[in-house]
Tab-separated table of C-alpha atoms in Angstrom:
chain	number	residue	atom	x	y	z
A	1	UNK	CA	132.914	68.262	120.157
A	2	UNK	CA	132.885	71.425	117.742
A	3	UNK	CA	133.183	75.710	118.570
A	4	UNK	CA	128.673	75.575	119.876
A	5	UNK	CA	126.490	78.720	120.204
A	6	UNK	CA	123.523	79.795	121.725
A	7	UNK	CA	121.717	82.573	120.093
A	8	UNK	CA	118.034	84.067	120.348
A	9	UNK	CA	115.694	86.217	118.436
A	10	UNK	CA	112.484	87.266	119.749
A	11	UNK	CA	109.017	87.524	118.423
A	12	UNK	CA	106.963	91.273	117.705
A	13	UNK	CA	104.262	92.513	118.369
A	14	UNK	CA	103.645	95.068	115.248
A	15	UNK	CA	101.472	97.355	117.255
A	16	UNK	CA	100.572	100.697	114.715
A	17	UNK	CA	101.461	100.274	110.307
A	18	UNK	CA	99.999	97.052	109.357
A	19	UNK	CA	101.023	95.410	106.153
A	20	UNK	CA	102.746	98.209	105.118
A	21	UNK	CA	106.450	96.848	104.663
A	22	UNK	CA	105.811	95.566	101.784
A	23	UNK	CA	103.828	99.063	100.012
A	24	UNK	CA	107.710	101.236	101.536
A	25	UNK	CA	105.946	102.544	104.256
A	26	UNK	CA	106.463	103.448	108.368
A	27	UNK	CA	106.075	100.829	110.792
A	28	UNK	CA	105.820	101.040	114.779
A	29	UNK	CA	106.806	97.273	116.458
A	30	UNK	CA	108.717	96.072	119.352
A	31	UNK	CA	110.000	93.082	120.189
A	32	UNK	CA	108.909	90.662	123.059
A	33	UNK	CA	110.228	88.234	125.684
A	34	UNK	CA	109.508	85.642	124.104
A	35	UNK	CA	110.206	84.124	121.063
A	36	UNK	CA	113.483	81.405	119.377
A	37	UNK	CA	116.568	80.056	120.529
A	38	UNK	CA	118.870	78.122	119.299
A	39	UNK	CA	121.659	75.942	120.169
A	40	UNK	CA	124.010	75.698	116.923
A	41	UNK	CA	127.748	74.087	116.901
A	42	UNK	CA	130.167	73.948	114.097
A	43	UNK	CA	130.196	70.334	112.692
A	44	UNK	CA	133.563	68.685	109.819
A	45	UNK	CA	129.892	67.356	107.730
A	46	UNK	CA	129.825	68.729	105.218
A	47	UNK	CA	125.237	68.976	106.036
A	48	UNK	CA	123.215	71.247	108.156
A	49	UNK	CA	121.665	69.174	111.108
A	50	UNK	CA	117.947	70.652	112.220
A	51	UNK	CA	115.998	69.178	115.341
A	52	UNK	CA	112.800	70.820	117.113
A	53	UNK	CA	113.011	70.376	120.264
A	54	UNK	CA	109.717	71.908	119.977
A	55	UNK	CA	107.834	69.678	117.038
A	56	UNK	CA	110.107	67.036	118.475
A	57	UNK	CA	111.421	65.876	114.217
A	58	UNK	CA	114.964	66.532	112.131
A	59	UNK	CA	116.035	66.965	109.028
A	60	UNK	CA	118.558	67.472	107.448
A	61	UNK	CA	120.322	69.010	104.209
A	62	UNK	CA	123.263	68.660	102.715
A	63	UNK	CA	125.635	72.048	102.517
A	64	UNK	CA	126.446	71.869	97.795
A	65	UNK	CA	122.610	71.440	97.474
A	66	UNK	CA	120.379	72.809	99.518
A	67	UNK	CA	116.861	72.920	98.103
A	68	UNK	CA	113.343	72.884	100.106
A	69	UNK	CA	112.320	70.243	102.341
A	70	UNK	CA	109.136	69.385	101.525
A	71	UNK	CA	108.735	66.314	104.124
A	72	UNK	CA	109.708	68.816	106.604
A	73	UNK	CA	108.510	72.680	105.978
A	74	UNK	CA	109.406	73.461	109.260
A	75	UNK	CA	113.270	73.642	108.469
A	76	UNK	CA	112.978	75.214	105.015
A	77	UNK	CA	113.221	78.226	107.947
A	78	UNK	CA	117.342	77.521	108.681
A	79	UNK	CA	118.175	75.910	105.635
A	80	UNK	CA	116.956	78.897	103.560
A	81	UNK	CA	119.137	81.218	105.582
A	82	UNK	CA	122.122	79.274	105.385
A	83	UNK	CA	121.244	79.551	101.663
A	84	UNK	CA	121.034	83.548	101.675
A	85	UNK	CA	124.107	84.015	103.852
A	86	UNK	CA	126.242	81.219	101.399
A	87	UNK	CA	125.223	83.318	98.693
A	88	UNK	CA	125.796	86.515	99.478
A	89	UNK	CA	129.197	85.649	100.114
A	90	UNK	CA	129.284	84.103	103.699
A	91	UNK	CA	131.636	81.262	104.324
A	92	UNK	CA	129.285	78.639	106.455
A	93	UNK	CA	130.679	75.353	106.753
A	94	UNK	CA	128.537	72.479	108.524
A	95	UNK	CA	126.110	73.299	111.328
A	96	UNK	CA	124.352	71.117	114.092
A	97	UNK	CA	121.478	73.617	114.579
A	98	UNK	CA	118.892	72.138	118.049
A	99	UNK	CA	115.412	74.896	118.337
A	100	UNK	CA	113.008	75.706	120.674
A	101	UNK	CA	110.942	78.216	121.002
A	102	UNK	CA	108.730	79.685	123.505
A	103	UNK	CA	106.475	81.334	121.342
A	104	UNK	CA	103.131	80.667	121.462
A	105	UNK	CA	102.368	79.127	117.722
A	106	UNK	CA	100.569	80.175	115.407
A	107	UNK	CA	99.827	83.389	116.422
A	108	UNK	CA	101.096	85.512	113.998
A	109	UNK	CA	103.108	86.413	116.287
A	110	UNK	CA	106.259	85.601	114.069
A	111	UNK	CA	108.274	83.126	115.068
A	112	UNK	CA	109.240	81.628	111.221
A	113	UNK	CA	111.711	85.809	111.677
A	114	UNK	CA	112.373	84.914	115.053
A	115	UNK	CA	113.611	80.853	113.987
A	116	UNK	CA	115.712	82.767	110.907
A	117	UNK	CA	117.002	85.369	112.610
A	118	UNK	CA	118.208	82.995	115.215
A	119	UNK	CA	119.726	80.817	113.544
A	120	UNK	CA	121.954	83.246	111.033
A	121	UNK	CA	122.798	85.287	114.291
A	122	UNK	CA	124.031	81.552	115.784
A	123	UNK	CA	126.413	80.622	111.950
A	124	UNK	CA	128.160	83.921	111.853
A	125	UNK	CA	129.654	83.627	115.364
A	126	UNK	CA	130.459	79.912	114.545
A	127	UNK	CA	132.146	80.806	112.127
A	128	UNK	CA	133.776	84.822	113.082
A	129	UNK	CA	131.810	86.837	110.498
A	130	UNK	CA	130.680	90.059	110.137
A	131	UNK	CA	127.305	91.508	109.210
A	132	UNK	CA	125.285	95.036	109.952
A	133	UNK	CA	121.999	94.628	112.000
A	134	UNK	CA	119.995	95.846	109.007
A	135	UNK	CA	121.394	93.008	106.373
A	136	UNK	CA	121.570	90.668	108.825
A	137	UNK	CA	117.672	91.516	109.177
A	138	UNK	CA	117.660	91.871	104.937
A	139	UNK	CA	118.766	88.370	104.150
A	140	UNK	CA	116.654	86.474	106.434
A	141	UNK	CA	113.790	88.290	104.627
A	142	UNK	CA	115.194	87.448	101.385
A	143	UNK	CA	115.609	83.527	102.570
A	144	UNK	CA	111.047	83.264	103.260
A	145	UNK	CA	111.011	85.356	100.044
A	146	UNK	CA	112.989	83.175	98.032
A	147	UNK	CA	113.623	79.885	99.530
A	148	UNK	CA	110.593	79.697	102.156
A	149	UNK	CA	107.794	80.813	99.594
A	150	UNK	CA	105.915	83.871	101.630
A	151	UNK	CA	106.554	87.341	100.111
A	152	UNK	CA	106.464	89.325	103.894
A	153	UNK	CA	108.225	92.683	103.772
A	154	UNK	CA	111.481	93.433	105.990
A	155	UNK	CA	109.553	94.342	109.715
A	156	UNK	CA	109.069	90.994	111.272
A	157	UNK	CA	113.295	90.182	110.633
A	158	UNK	CA	113.794	93.906	111.619
A	159	UNK	CA	111.537	94.165	114.693
A	160	UNK	CA	113.177	90.731	115.726
A	161	UNK	CA	116.944	92.185	114.962
A	162	UNK	CA	116.447	95.863	116.608
A	163	UNK	CA	114.582	95.475	119.523
A	164	UNK	CA	115.495	97.312	122.733
A	165	UNK	CA	114.245	96.832	125.972
A	166	UNK	CA	111.223	99.936	126.524
A	167	UNK	CA	111.108	101.573	123.509
A	168	UNK	CA	109.510	101.077	120.111
A	169	UNK	CA	111.073	100.552	116.595
A	170	UNK	CA	110.089	103.086	114.388
A	171	UNK	CA	110.615	101.625	110.490
A	172	UNK	CA	110.979	102.732	107.713
A	173	UNK	CA	110.467	100.591	104.743
A	174	UNK	CA	111.820	102.765	102.336
A	175	UNK	CA	114.891	104.453	103.885
A	176	UNK	CA	115.464	101.145	105.484
A	177	UNK	CA	116.172	102.520	109.100
A	178	UNK	CA	115.293	101.492	112.402
A	179	UNK	CA	114.942	103.804	116.035
A	180	UNK	CA	113.701	103.728	118.743
A	181	UNK	CA	110.833	105.999	120.320
A	182	UNK	CA	110.409	105.113	124.999
A	183	UNK	CA	107.716	103.626	125.917
A	184	UNK	CA	105.628	105.438	128.821
A	185	UNK	CA	106.625	103.351	131.303
A	186	UNK	CA	103.192	102.909	133.223
A	187	UNK	CA	101.874	100.623	130.572
A	188	UNK	CA	101.617	97.248	129.467
A	189	UNK	CA	101.299	95.269	126.357
A	190	UNK	CA	98.793	93.101	126.771
A	191	UNK	CA	99.003	89.198	124.381
A	192	UNK	CA	95.529	88.123	123.355
A	193	UNK	CA	95.536	85.016	121.691
A	194	UNK	CA	92.369	84.567	119.580
A	195	UNK	CA	92.963	80.602	119.459
A	196	UNK	CA	92.436	80.998	116.328
A	197	UNK	CA	95.920	80.247	114.498
A	198	UNK	CA	96.774	81.495	111.828
A	199	UNK	CA	97.897	80.850	107.524
A	200	UNK	CA	100.350	83.600	105.935
A	201	UNK	CA	101.262	80.680	103.172
A	202	UNK	CA	98.149	80.730	102.182
A	203	UNK	CA	96.971	82.682	99.075
A	204	UNK	CA	95.767	86.066	101.543
A	205	UNK	CA	98.916	87.170	102.038
A	206	UNK	CA	100.534	87.203	98.701
A	207	UNK	CA	97.108	88.711	97.064
A	208	UNK	CA	96.596	91.447	99.205
A	209	UNK	CA	100.216	92.925	98.288
A	210	UNK	CA	99.256	92.621	94.539
A	211	UNK	CA	96.549	94.307	94.928
A	212	UNK	CA	98.441	96.835	97.130
A	213	UNK	CA	100.373	97.085	94.033
A	214	UNK	CA	97.679	96.957	91.930
A	215	UNK	CA	96.466	100.421	93.405
A	216	UNK	CA	100.238	101.836	93.132
A	217	UNK	CA	99.934	101.083	89.672
A	218	UNK	CA	96.385	102.541	88.695
A	219	UNK	CA	97.632	105.885	90.528
A	220	UNK	CA	101.038	106.428	88.387
A	221	UNK	CA	103.458	105.356	91.933
A	222	UNK	CA	106.048	103.310	92.468
A	223	UNK	CA	104.471	102.260	96.192
A	224	UNK	CA	101.280	103.167	98.034
A	225	UNK	CA	103.973	104.716	101.072
A	226	UNK	CA	103.902	107.858	97.733
A	227	UNK	CA	100.213	109.076	98.242
A	228	UNK	CA	97.289	109.934	100.719
A	229	UNK	CA	94.994	109.172	101.996
A	230	UNK	CA	92.948	112.195	100.426
A	231	UNK	CA	94.238	111.550	96.579
A	232	UNK	CA	93.130	108.087	96.982
A	233	UNK	CA	89.683	109.200	98.293
A	234	UNK	CA	90.184	111.939	94.455
A	235	UNK	CA	90.746	109.346	92.879
A	236	UNK	CA	88.357	106.499	90.998
A	237	UNK	CA	89.722	103.855	91.324
A	238	UNK	CA	87.990	99.988	91.496
A	239	UNK	CA	86.015	100.327	94.957
A	240	UNK	CA	88.392	97.223	96.581
A	241	UNK	CA	91.399	98.421	95.371
A	242	UNK	CA	90.445	101.122	97.267
A	243	UNK	CA	89.474	99.714	100.451
A	244	UNK	CA	92.918	98.210	100.534
A	245	UNK	CA	95.352	101.156	99.367
A	246	UNK	CA	93.341	103.262	102.467
A	247	UNK	CA	93.851	100.487	104.500
A	248	UNK	CA	97.417	101.372	103.955
A	249	UNK	CA	97.891	105.311	103.078
A	250	UNK	CA	95.795	105.173	106.934
A	251	UNK	CA	98.207	103.537	108.771
A	252	UNK	CA	100.898	105.578	107.551
A	253	UNK	CA	99.779	109.137	108.304
A	254	UNK	CA	98.959	106.795	111.995
A	255	UNK	CA	102.623	105.670	112.827
A	256	UNK	CA	103.143	109.289	112.314
A	257	UNK	CA	100.344	109.713	114.891
A	258	UNK	CA	101.437	107.702	116.744
A	259	UNK	CA	105.627	108.702	117.093
A	260	UNK	CA	103.877	112.190	117.892
A	261	UNK	CA	101.816	110.774	121.023
A	262	UNK	CA	104.708	108.244	122.520
A	263	UNK	CA	107.590	111.288	122.108
A	264	UNK	CA	105.017	113.499	123.985
A	265	UNK	CA	103.352	110.554	126.445
A	266	UNK	CA	100.411	110.452	125.054
A	267	UNK	CA	99.362	106.893	125.763
A	268	UNK	CA	95.546	107.679	125.429
A	269	UNK	CA	96.298	108.750	121.708
A	270	UNK	CA	98.349	106.520	121.198
A	271	UNK	CA	95.543	103.931	122.009
A	272	UNK	CA	92.673	105.385	119.969
A	273	UNK	CA	95.309	105.489	117.087
A	274	UNK	CA	95.221	101.463	117.491
A	275	UNK	CA	91.235	100.904	117.126
A	276	UNK	CA	91.455	103.492	114.567
A	277	UNK	CA	94.020	100.769	113.089
A	278	UNK	CA	91.874	97.330	113.906
A	279	UNK	CA	89.609	99.523	112.474
A	280	UNK	CA	90.524	99.667	108.622
A	281	UNK	CA	92.229	95.999	109.350
A	282	UNK	CA	88.476	94.950	109.650
A	283	UNK	CA	87.024	97.038	106.569
A	284	UNK	CA	89.639	98.168	104.863
A	285	UNK	CA	91.767	95.402	104.576
A	286	UNK	CA	89.494	92.806	105.707
A	287	UNK	CA	92.407	90.725	107.238
A	288	UNK	CA	90.394	90.350	110.614
A	289	UNK	CA	88.404	88.050	111.762
A	290	UNK	CA	85.193	87.866	113.655
A	291	UNK	CA	87.745	86.402	115.999
A	292	UNK	CA	90.195	89.119	116.922
A	293	UNK	CA	87.061	91.679	115.685
A	294	UNK	CA	85.241	90.066	119.213
A	295	UNK	CA	88.519	91.315	121.774
A	296	UNK	CA	89.003	93.925	120.356
A	297	UNK	CA	85.643	95.463	120.785
A	298	UNK	CA	85.722	93.747	124.191
A	299	UNK	CA	88.998	95.434	124.919
A	300	UNK	CA	87.009	99.071	124.033
A	301	UNK	CA	84.648	98.555	126.664
A	302	UNK	CA	87.248	97.537	129.456
A	303	UNK	CA	88.368	99.559	132.288
A	304	UNK	CA	91.941	100.289	131.827
A	305	UNK	CA	92.581	99.623	128.183
A	306	UNK	CA	93.642	102.206	125.973
A	307	UNK	CA	94.566	100.681	123.095
A	308	UNK	CA	93.732	97.444	121.197
A	309	UNK	CA	94.711	95.750	117.419
A	310	UNK	CA	95.270	93.153	115.606
A	311	UNK	CA	98.545	92.184	115.474
A	312	UNK	CA	100.671	90.952	112.516
A	313	UNK	CA	99.645	89.964	108.983
A	314	UNK	CA	95.840	89.192	110.558
A	315	UNK	CA	93.510	86.381	109.096
A	316	UNK	CA	93.291	84.703	113.289
A	317	UNK	CA	96.044	84.869	115.142
A	318	UNK	CA	96.429	87.555	118.276
A	319	UNK	CA	95.401	90.891	118.994
A	320	UNK	CA	98.251	93.300	121.518
A	321	UNK	CA	96.472	95.685	124.012
A	322	UNK	CA	98.243	99.064	125.552
A	323	UNK	CA	96.947	98.970	129.058
A	324	UNK	CA	97.694	100.328	132.534
A	325	UNK	CA	99.461	98.528	134.216
A	326	UNK	CA	98.308	99.305	137.677
A	327	UNK	CA	94.817	97.447	135.723
A	328	UNK	CA	96.754	94.229	134.197
A	329	UNK	CA	94.822	91.974	136.745
A	330	UNK	CA	91.683	93.294	136.609
A	331	UNK	CA	91.724	93.010	132.942
A	332	UNK	CA	92.826	89.170	133.050
A	333	UNK	CA	90.274	88.611	134.826
A	334	UNK	CA	87.334	89.603	132.894
A	335	UNK	CA	89.187	88.970	129.168
A	336	UNK	CA	88.374	85.448	129.036
A	337	UNK	CA	84.946	84.852	130.129
A	338	UNK	CA	83.700	88.357	127.171
A	339	UNK	CA	85.521	86.024	125.023
A	340	UNK	CA	83.837	83.002	125.682
A	341	UNK	CA	80.434	84.605	126.042
A	342	UNK	CA	80.918	86.141	122.569
A	343	UNK	CA	82.013	83.810	120.893
A	344	UNK	CA	82.094	80.490	122.274
A	345	UNK	CA	85.990	79.919	122.225
A	346	UNK	CA	88.478	80.251	124.752
A	347	UNK	CA	91.257	83.129	124.769
A	348	UNK	CA	95.083	83.399	126.386
A	349	UNK	CA	96.175	86.516	126.741
A	350	UNK	CA	99.983	87.531	128.282
A	351	UNK	CA	101.991	90.430	129.669
A	352	UNK	CA	105.243	90.712	127.885
A	353	UNK	CA	106.291	94.245	127.038
A	354	UNK	CA	109.399	96.208	124.373
A	355	UNK	CA	112.046	93.930	124.454
A	356	UNK	CA	115.802	93.165	123.527
A	357	UNK	CA	116.043	92.808	120.006
A	358	UNK	CA	118.539	89.336	118.956
A	359	UNK	CA	121.356	88.600	120.779
A	360	UNK	CA	124.238	85.900	121.815
A	361	UNK	CA	123.199	83.775	125.125
A	362	UNK	CA	126.180	81.230	125.122
A	363	UNK	CA	129.767	80.653	123.758
A	364	UNK	CA	131.212	77.289	123.198
A	365	UNK	CA	129.409	75.778	125.963
A	366	UNK	CA	126.827	72.928	125.832
């Protein structure tokens, strides 16, 4: 048997800064305790073999000609990563990958980025290659953009790479930097999944991206990072384009206010910013759903909840709640019943915390 390693990369929650990444903006995110595990083995054959314990499927792609696997689209994430790494000059040979995930599928916690990052960490280790963490995140993003075909920004991959225990990651997508800010010890993060899966390969994501670019062009700037909400309100823009732009500039402003709140331990203030962020997603960016809105409304009426918003791309998926740690149990008992009464649907809630980023779990043992 060849050399083997096991790598793990976490999913993420975005706490503030929604769709800001491809607008060269700012975001606050945290890696969570759930993620994707990749068992990787070096093999002599010139192929990438991938099998998934999660969906019970397998795929194989020749190294000489790594193309999209239309019959097994889930396998495009690791295959794309290997192709992009090889194109970037990293000599990666034959690999056998076994993948498993404990991230709830379709919840918008970025399982695709975790899959990409875990693949890259494992492959680089097996072939004794070194890479800067941010470059790793960028190459994984490129795999998703150019190979899988989703025009995602860098948020998901960078969050998976830079996660730190009990710390929130401040990402600047213009400077391409990451630094962490401590999260108060008396709060917890509650993931409440709406039960309506999110689907980002649909056209809405790419449409929002185009609308943001249209706003920047109309304002004569490189990206929406270069303007304030005040400037947008003063400009004469198409009303829809103005709303989209206001969401992005408002999010950048909320992230800066959020960093200040975290640094001074004002969790109540941080929570208010989360509620405002969700309102903007719902009203200005139209990437919320009635189910996500219902969860955030329930959160705002529940004692011990400081803030809540959708997390990730939107259009379904999960909400993230900032809650007082000592009230978690009573919050959990109320949520699902309130949600069922309001929507007739079932939500699932789980407690998570800001956790460590991508890492090797084992070397050279099965």
